[in-house]
GROMACS .gro file of C-alpha atoms in nm:
model
  343
    1THR     CA    1  13.097   9.483  12.088
    2GLY     CA    2  12.813   9.416  12.340
    3GLY     CA    3  12.565   9.210  12.476
    4ALA     CA    4  12.287   9.120  12.712
    5GLY     CA    5  12.188   8.804  12.909
    6LEU     CA    6  11.875   8.711  13.100
    7ILE     CA    7  11.724   8.435  13.322
    8MET     CA    8  11.365   8.439  13.424
    9ASP     CA    9  11.126   8.229  13.631
   10VAL     CA   10  10.853   8.138  13.373
   11LYS     CA   11  10.595   8.087  13.635
   12SER     CA   12  10.674   8.420  13.867
   13GLY     CA   13  10.831   8.657  13.610
   14GLU     CA   14  11.118   8.707  13.884
   15MET     CA   15  11.461   8.773  13.705
   16ILE     CA   16  11.712   8.528  13.807
   17ALA     CA   17  11.963   8.723  13.600
   18LEU     CA   18  11.991   9.042  13.424
   19THR     CA   19  12.305   9.192  13.271
   20SER     CA   20  12.405   9.409  13.022
   21TYR     CA   21  12.791   9.446  12.872
   22PRO     CA   22  13.002   9.658  12.862
   23GLU     CA   23  12.918   9.758  13.219
   24TYR     CA   24  13.063  10.052  13.379
   25ASP     CA   25  13.179  10.107  13.738
   26PRO     CA   26  12.945  10.322  13.929
   27ASN     CA   27  13.214  10.414  14.213
   28VAL     CA   28  13.419  10.563  13.955
   29LEU     CA   29  13.098  10.819  13.842
   30ALA     CA   30  13.031  10.850  14.249
   31THR     CA   31  13.383  10.977  14.355
   32GLY     CA   32  13.423  11.181  14.018
   33GLU     CA   33  13.791  11.153  14.086
   34ASP     CA   34  13.887  10.935  13.779
   35LYS     CA   35  13.820  11.211  13.520
   36GLU     CA   36  14.022  10.995  13.222
   37THR     CA   37  13.777  10.670  13.289
   38ILE     CA   38  13.471  10.889  13.319
   39GLN     CA   39  13.566  11.072  12.975
   40GLY     CA   40  13.610  10.716  12.831
   41TYR     CA   41  13.269  10.621  12.925
   42LEU     CA   42  13.102  10.964  12.757
   43LEU     CA   43  13.307  10.946  12.440
   44ASP     CA   44  13.260  10.554  12.391
   45THR     CA   45  12.979  10.564  12.096
   46THR     CA   46  13.071  10.235  12.006
   47LYS     CA   47  13.028  10.027  12.331
   48LYS     CA   48  12.789  10.261  12.469
   49PRO     CA   49  12.842  10.144  12.828
   50PHE     CA   50  12.566  10.332  12.973
   51ILE     CA   51  12.298  10.184  12.765
   52ASN     CA   52  12.115   9.851  12.940
   53ARG     CA   53  12.072   9.626  12.636
   54ALA     CA   54  11.886   9.388  12.815
   55VAL     CA   55  11.590   9.662  12.817
   56SER     CA   56  11.688   9.943  12.628
   57GLY     CA   57  11.877   9.774  12.317
   58VAL     CA   58  11.669   9.748  12.017
   59TYR     CA   59  11.820   9.445  11.776
   60THR     CA   60  11.698   9.276  11.454
   61PRO     CA   61  11.589   8.932  11.575
   62GLY     CA   62  11.673   8.695  11.300
   63SER     CA   63  11.537   8.324  11.326
   64ILE     CA   64  11.455   8.345  11.703
   65VAL     CA   65  11.084   8.471  11.579
   66LYS     CA   66  11.071   8.139  11.402
   67PRO     CA   67  10.892   7.934  11.684
   68PHE     CA   68  10.637   8.209  11.706
   69VAL     CA   69  10.549   8.199  11.318
   70ALA     CA   70  10.558   7.806  11.315
   71LEU     CA   71  10.297   7.830  11.619
   72GLY     CA   72  10.089   8.071  11.409
   73ALA     CA   73  10.085   7.854  11.107
   74LEU     CA   74   9.931   7.536  11.312
   75GLU     CA   75   9.690   7.763  11.497
   76GLU     CA   76   9.585   7.894  11.154
   77ASN     CA   77   9.572   7.522  11.014
   78ILE     CA   78   9.732   7.629  10.702
   79VAL     CA   79  10.030   7.339  10.744
   80ASP     CA   80  10.038   6.982  10.912
   81PRO     CA   81  10.352   6.983  11.137
   82ASN     CA   82  10.444   6.656  10.969
   83GLN     CA   83  10.416   6.794  10.621
   84SER     CA   84  10.730   6.836  10.440
   85PHE     CA   85  10.858   7.083  10.188
   86TYR     CA   86  11.219   6.998   9.989
   87SER     CA   87  11.464   7.258  10.083
   88SER     CA   88  11.741   7.299   9.779
   89GLY     CA   89  11.887   7.601   9.936
   90GLU     CA   90  11.668   7.873   9.773
   91LEU     CA   91  11.324   7.951   9.696
   92VAL     CA   92  11.254   8.060   9.329
   93VAL     CA   93  10.937   8.317   9.250
   94PRO     CA   94  10.855   8.398   8.912
   95ASN     CA   95  10.728   8.730   8.847
   96PRO     CA   96  10.366   8.694   8.772
   97TYR     CA   97  10.395   8.961   8.498
   98TYR     CA   98  10.736   8.867   8.347
   99PRO     CA   99  10.756   8.497   8.391
  100GLU     CA  100  11.093   8.481   8.283
  101LEU     CA  101  11.222   8.739   8.557
  102LYS     CA  102  11.265   8.554   8.889
  103SER     CA  103  11.331   8.660   9.229
  104ILE     CA  104  11.555   8.413   9.425
  105PHE     CA  105  11.525   8.395   9.816
  106LYS     CA  106  11.844   8.228   9.957
  107ASP     CA  107  11.870   7.986  10.262
  108TRP     CA  108  12.150   8.020  10.512
  109LYS     CA  109  12.280   7.677  10.394
  110GLU     CA  110  12.362   7.711  10.048
  111GLU     CA  111  12.300   7.315   9.965
  112GLY     CA  112  11.986   7.328  10.125
  113HIS     CA  113  11.815   7.066  10.405
  114GLY     CA  114  11.637   6.833  10.186
  115TYR     CA  115  11.298   6.707  10.274
  116THR     CA  116  11.190   6.960  10.586
  117ASP     CA  117  10.889   6.930  10.824
  118MET     CA  118  10.818   7.177  11.081
  119ARG     CA  119  11.040   7.049  11.379
  120LYS     CA  120  11.336   6.996  11.150
  121GLY     CA  121  11.243   7.362  11.010
  122LEU     CA  122  11.303   7.489  11.374
  123ALA     CA  123  11.585   7.227  11.454
  124GLU     CA  124  11.800   7.350  11.161
  125SER     CA  125  11.644   7.675  11.124
  126VAL     CA  126  11.543   7.627  10.758
  127ASP     CA  127  11.483   7.965  10.606
  128THR     CA  128  11.282   7.814  10.281
  129TYR     CA  129  11.014   7.618  10.512
  130PHE     CA  130  10.967   7.941  10.662
  131TYR     CA  131  10.922   8.136  10.365
  132ILE     CA  132  10.670   7.898  10.244
  133ILE     CA  133  10.451   7.871  10.547
  134GLY     CA  134  10.488   8.252  10.636
  135GLY     CA  135  10.422   8.390  10.259
  136GLY     CA  136  10.299   8.073  10.086
  137PHE     CA  137  10.462   7.911   9.788
  138LYS     CA  138  10.286   7.766   9.466
  139ASP     CA  139   9.960   7.571   9.610
  140GLN     CA  140  10.086   7.606   9.986
  141LYS     CA  141   9.934   7.893  10.153
  142GLY     CA  142  10.118   8.106  10.392
  143ILE     CA  143   9.997   8.255  10.711
  144GLY     CA  144  10.085   8.631  10.575
  145ILE     CA  145  10.221   8.921  10.729
  146ALA     CA  146   9.893   9.007  10.919
  147ASN     CA  147   9.902   8.686  11.108
  148ILE     CA  148  10.310   8.727  11.128
  149GLU     CA  149  10.228   9.018  11.330
  150LYS     CA  150   9.949   8.867  11.546
  151TYR     CA  151  10.142   8.589  11.663
  152THR     CA  152  10.468   8.751  11.747
  153ARG     CA  153  10.284   9.045  11.912
  154MET     CA  154  10.065   8.816  12.108
  155PHE     CA  155  10.373   8.685  12.304
  156GLY     CA  156  10.447   9.064  12.369
  157ILE     CA  157  10.707   9.109  12.100
  158ALA     CA  158  10.741   9.490  12.001
  159SER     CA  159  10.544   9.580  12.320
  160LYS     CA  160  10.680   9.719  12.648
  161THR     CA  161  10.697   9.412  12.910
  162GLY     CA  162  10.623   9.620  13.207
  163ILE     CA  163  10.953   9.538  13.381
  164ASP     CA  164  11.039   9.756  13.665
  165VAL     CA  165  11.333   9.887  13.516
  166GLU     CA  166  11.349  10.233  13.374
  167GLY     CA  167  11.416  10.299  12.960
  168GLU     CA  168  11.251   9.982  12.838
  169LYS     CA  169  11.199  10.045  12.446
  170ILE     CA  170  10.924   9.878  12.230
  171GLY     CA  171  11.065   9.782  11.904
  172ASN     CA  172  10.890   9.709  11.556
  173ILE     CA  173  10.713   9.438  11.360
  174PRO     CA  174  10.701   9.523  10.991
  175SER     CA  175  10.366   9.548  10.835
  176VAL     CA  176  10.186   9.698  10.523
  177GLU     CA  177  10.102  10.010  10.745
  178TRP     CA  178  10.453  10.043  10.863
  179LYS     CA  179  10.590  10.027  10.493
  180LYS     CA  180  10.350  10.305  10.367
  181LYS     CA  181  10.492  10.514  10.626
  182LYS     CA  182  10.842  10.427  10.583
  183PHE     CA  183  10.870  10.389  10.229
  184PRO     CA  184  10.581  10.580  10.059
  185GLY     CA  185  10.466  10.465   9.729
  186ASP     CA  186  10.649  10.122   9.748
  187PRO     CA  187  10.377   9.864   9.796
  188TRP     CA  188  10.401   9.562  10.024
  189ARG     CA  189  10.556   9.261   9.838
  190LEU     CA  190  10.584   8.894   9.877
  191GLY     CA  191  10.962   8.939   9.959
  192ASP     CA  192  10.902   9.179  10.215
  193THR     CA  193  10.684   8.884  10.407
  194TYR     CA  194  10.966   8.639  10.318
  195HIS     CA  195  11.234   8.851  10.481
  196THR     CA  196  10.972   8.941  10.785
  197VAL     CA  197  10.923   8.584  10.878
  198ILE     CA  198  11.299   8.488  10.940
  199GLY     CA  199  11.323   8.815  11.150
  200GLN     CA  200  11.477   9.064  10.929
  201TYR     CA  201  11.343   9.346  10.734
  202GLY     CA  202  11.273   9.620  11.000
  203PHE     CA  203  11.184   9.377  11.258
  204GLN     CA  204  11.335   9.503  11.609
  205THR     CA  205  11.306   9.378  11.966
  206THR     CA  206  11.474   9.379  12.280
  207PRO     CA  207  11.602   9.065  12.520
  208ILE     CA  208  11.341   9.141  12.784
  209GLN     CA  209  11.071   9.133  12.516
  210MET     CA  210  11.216   8.775  12.399
  211VAL     CA  211  11.279   8.631  12.742
  212LYS     CA  212  10.936   8.724  12.825
  213ALA     CA  213  10.794   8.577  12.487
  214VAL     CA  214  10.995   8.239  12.520
  215GLY     CA  215  10.889   8.223  12.892
  216GLY     CA  216  10.540   8.202  12.746
  217ILE     CA  217  10.597   7.913  12.520
  218ALA     CA  218  10.800   7.750  12.814
  219SER     CA  219  10.479   7.754  13.009
  220LYS     CA  220  10.259   7.646  12.728
  221GLY     CA  221  10.080   7.978  12.678
  222THR     CA  222  10.129   8.199  13.019
  223LEU     CA  223  10.252   8.537  12.980
  224VAL     CA  224  10.406   8.689  13.314
  225THR     CA  225  10.554   9.042  13.386
  226PRO     CA  226  10.938   9.049  13.445
  227HIS     CA  227  11.033   9.205  13.756
  228VAL     CA  228  11.359   9.252  13.936
  229TYR     CA  229  11.227   9.374  14.286
  230LYS     CA  230  11.150   9.074  14.497
  231ASP     CA  231  10.871   9.307  14.682
  232ILE     CA  232  10.696   9.450  14.414
  233ASP     CA  233  10.347   9.539  14.416
  234THR     CA  234  10.179   9.221  14.303
  235ALA     CA  235   9.879   9.427  14.134
  236LEU     CA  236  10.176   9.521  13.874
  237LEU     CA  237  10.219   9.180  13.796
  238ILE     CA  238  10.024   9.103  13.497
  239SER     CA  239   9.956   8.732  13.401
  240GLU     CA  240   9.805   8.646  13.076
  241THR     CA  241   9.700   8.302  12.945
  242LEU     CA  242   9.688   8.252  12.588
  243ASP     CA  243   9.419   8.055  12.394
  244ILE     CA  244   9.676   7.797  12.221
  245GLU     CA  245   9.611   7.433  12.152
  246ALA     CA  246   9.809   7.234  12.375
  247GLU     CA  247   9.898   6.977  12.070
  248ASN     CA  248  10.035   7.276  11.880
  249MET     CA  249  10.227   7.394  12.189
  250LYS     CA  250  10.375   7.035  12.216
  251VAL     CA  251  10.494   7.055  11.856
  252ILE     CA  252  10.690   7.388  11.904
  253HIS     CA  253  10.843   7.221  12.225
  254GLU     CA  254  10.965   6.920  12.025
  255GLY     CA  255  11.125   7.136  11.745
  256MET     CA  256  11.306   7.347  11.977
  257ARG     CA  257  11.422   7.050  12.195
  258GLN     CA  258  11.569   6.918  11.878
  259VAL     CA  259  11.754   7.246  11.805
  260VAL     CA  260  11.973   7.119  12.094
  261THR     CA  261  11.998   6.754  12.015
  262SER     CA  262  12.022   6.741  11.659
  263GLY     CA  263  12.019   7.111  11.489
  264THR     CA  264  12.166   7.492  11.538
  265GLY     CA  265  12.203   7.497  11.903
  266GLY     CA  266  12.448   7.160  11.960
  267ALA     CA  267  12.646   7.380  12.210
  268LEU     CA  268  12.372   7.360  12.458
  269ASN     CA  269  12.344   6.948  12.413
  270ILE     CA  270  12.476   6.883  12.802
  271SER     CA  271  12.494   6.559  12.943
  272ASN     CA  272  12.210   6.558  13.242
  273VAL     CA  273  12.070   6.861  13.121
  274GLU     CA  274  11.788   6.886  12.895
  275ILE     CA  275  11.736   7.238  12.727
  276ALA     CA  276  11.500   7.365  12.472
  277ALA     CA  277  11.623   7.677  12.243
  278LYS     CA  278  11.606   7.849  11.914
  279THR     CA  279  11.908   8.031  11.764
  280GLY     CA  280  11.916   8.343  11.565
  281THR     CA  281  12.190   8.521  11.326
  282ALA     CA  282  12.079   8.873  11.230
  283GLN     CA  283  12.274   9.050  10.971
  284VAL     CA  284  12.322   9.405  11.053
  285GLY     CA  285  12.490   9.755  10.874
  286ILE     CA  286  12.465   9.824  10.529
  287SER     CA  287  12.752   9.597  10.419
  288LYS     CA  288  12.593   9.313  10.601
  289LYS     CA  289  12.936   9.193  10.712
  290ALA     CA  290  12.839   9.199  11.082
  291ILE     CA  291  12.595   9.022  11.287
  292ASN     CA  292  12.404   9.011  11.603
  293SER     CA  293  12.384   8.640  11.737
  294TRP     CA  294  12.089   8.548  11.960
  295VAL     CA  295  11.994   8.244  12.166
  296ILE     CA  296  11.622   8.205  12.340
  297GLY     CA  297  11.517   7.888  12.522
  298PHE     CA  298  11.412   7.726  12.850
  299PHE     CA  299  11.475   7.427  13.097
  300PRO     CA  300  11.417   7.190  13.225
  301TYR     CA  301  11.281   7.060  12.905
  302GLU     CA  302  11.027   6.829  13.068
  303ASN     CA  303  10.903   7.079  13.361
  304PRO     CA  304  11.014   7.385  13.228
  305GLN     CA  305  11.093   7.662  13.536
  306TYR     CA  306  11.329   7.910  13.351
  307ALA     CA  307  11.346   8.087  13.032
  308PHE     CA  308  11.658   8.244  12.891
  309THR     CA  309  11.803   8.504  12.621
  310VAL     CA  310  12.142   8.564  12.514
  311LEU     CA  311  12.228   8.832  12.274
  312MET     CA  312  12.590   8.879  12.137
  313GLU     CA  313  12.594   9.206  11.954
  314ASN     CA  314  12.793   9.316  11.637
  315SER     CA  315  13.035   9.045  11.560
  316PRO     CA  316  13.202   8.964  11.232
  317SER     CA  317  12.987   8.730  11.011
  318SER     CA  318  13.299   8.501  11.006
  319ASN     CA  319  13.273   8.456  11.391
  320LYS     CA  320  13.174   8.114  11.475
  321ILE     CA  321  13.154   8.134  11.844
  322GLY     CA  322  12.775   8.291  11.935
  323ALA     CA  323  12.523   8.320  12.185
  324SER     CA  324  12.432   7.962  12.212
  325GLN     CA  325  12.822   7.884  12.278
  326ALA     CA  326  12.803   8.156  12.593
  327MET     CA  327  12.482   8.012  12.685
  328GLY     CA  328  12.620   7.664  12.688
  329GLU     CA  329  12.918   7.775  12.914
  330LEU     CA  330  12.696   7.917  13.170
  331ALA     CA  331  12.470   7.601  13.157
  332ARG     CA  332  12.799   7.370  13.226
  333TRP     CA  333  12.904   7.567  13.510
  334MET     CA  334  12.539   7.571  13.665
  335ALA     CA  335  12.514   7.195  13.593
  336LEU     CA  336  12.813   7.175  13.828
  337TYR     CA  337  12.759   7.456  14.102
  338THR     CA  338  12.361   7.537  14.082
  339PRO     CA  339  12.223   7.214  13.976
  340GLU     CA  340  11.891   7.281  14.143
  341TYR     CA  341  11.815   7.499  13.854
  342PHE     CA  342  11.788   7.185  13.628
  343LYS     CA  343  11.551   6.975  13.842
   0.00000   0.00000   0.00000
């Protein structure tokens, strides 16, 4: 029913593209003559054409948060990137007080992924791998909910980017304090951490935040202020360099490249164009029958110049055409007509 697409220069923050769908025709509003169309705009509570989804749309991110969690796990030295955990399709956690009662946390792939290290975990978006490094399991320590917030917020997720467009929203990263306010008397549970680490459970972000965040990964740790106006006051353009180990960032880059070459982002695997990406599918609504489809990434892989984010909103969960296919179509068009962006 809606969507947004963004491409940003990772060095300057200049927005090469920023679009929101559905759009409205400003000429219709300016003249005021086509009252039927104007009335349709005003009464369309489903598609909401006046919302700039790129900066004002707040959405559950799903698995696009996994690169930031993986980086946090490396920075906190809780896991070696080559260390593998077996993915059977679910994680079974006994109740500490009643061992016969078990909580089961499913992977998106019912049969599992087999032995999984960090690069494969990113490439195939292995939920059980991220449950383990996020919340811990048996003898393996996780980074915990506080560090999940630390490393996602470090890249600007759930914070205003400072873009020079009105209406920017903030979003939310689940935390112990947030749950106390939202669900008084209900303590934080391990399952809450598991759901947060895969970008669900009250996790909300905006497309503009995600293009800034993945730009920080593309540039290996430099965050820039996205901007639309070319002649903006440079004093407003804040650049921040994060203290991240280069080797750790290299692992994330390699995992995101494998998303495209052997994982969930195969629609972006285009000849003569090297793209790194991370896909995400977030369940929405009480019945969970609808999804938001995401893809974030950067190109060219060896010398990143541009970051991108595509969101497709509120699709039936059975739909197989998602954001990575949409971005793949654009990349193929660009490879033909604007190849300079891939050099």
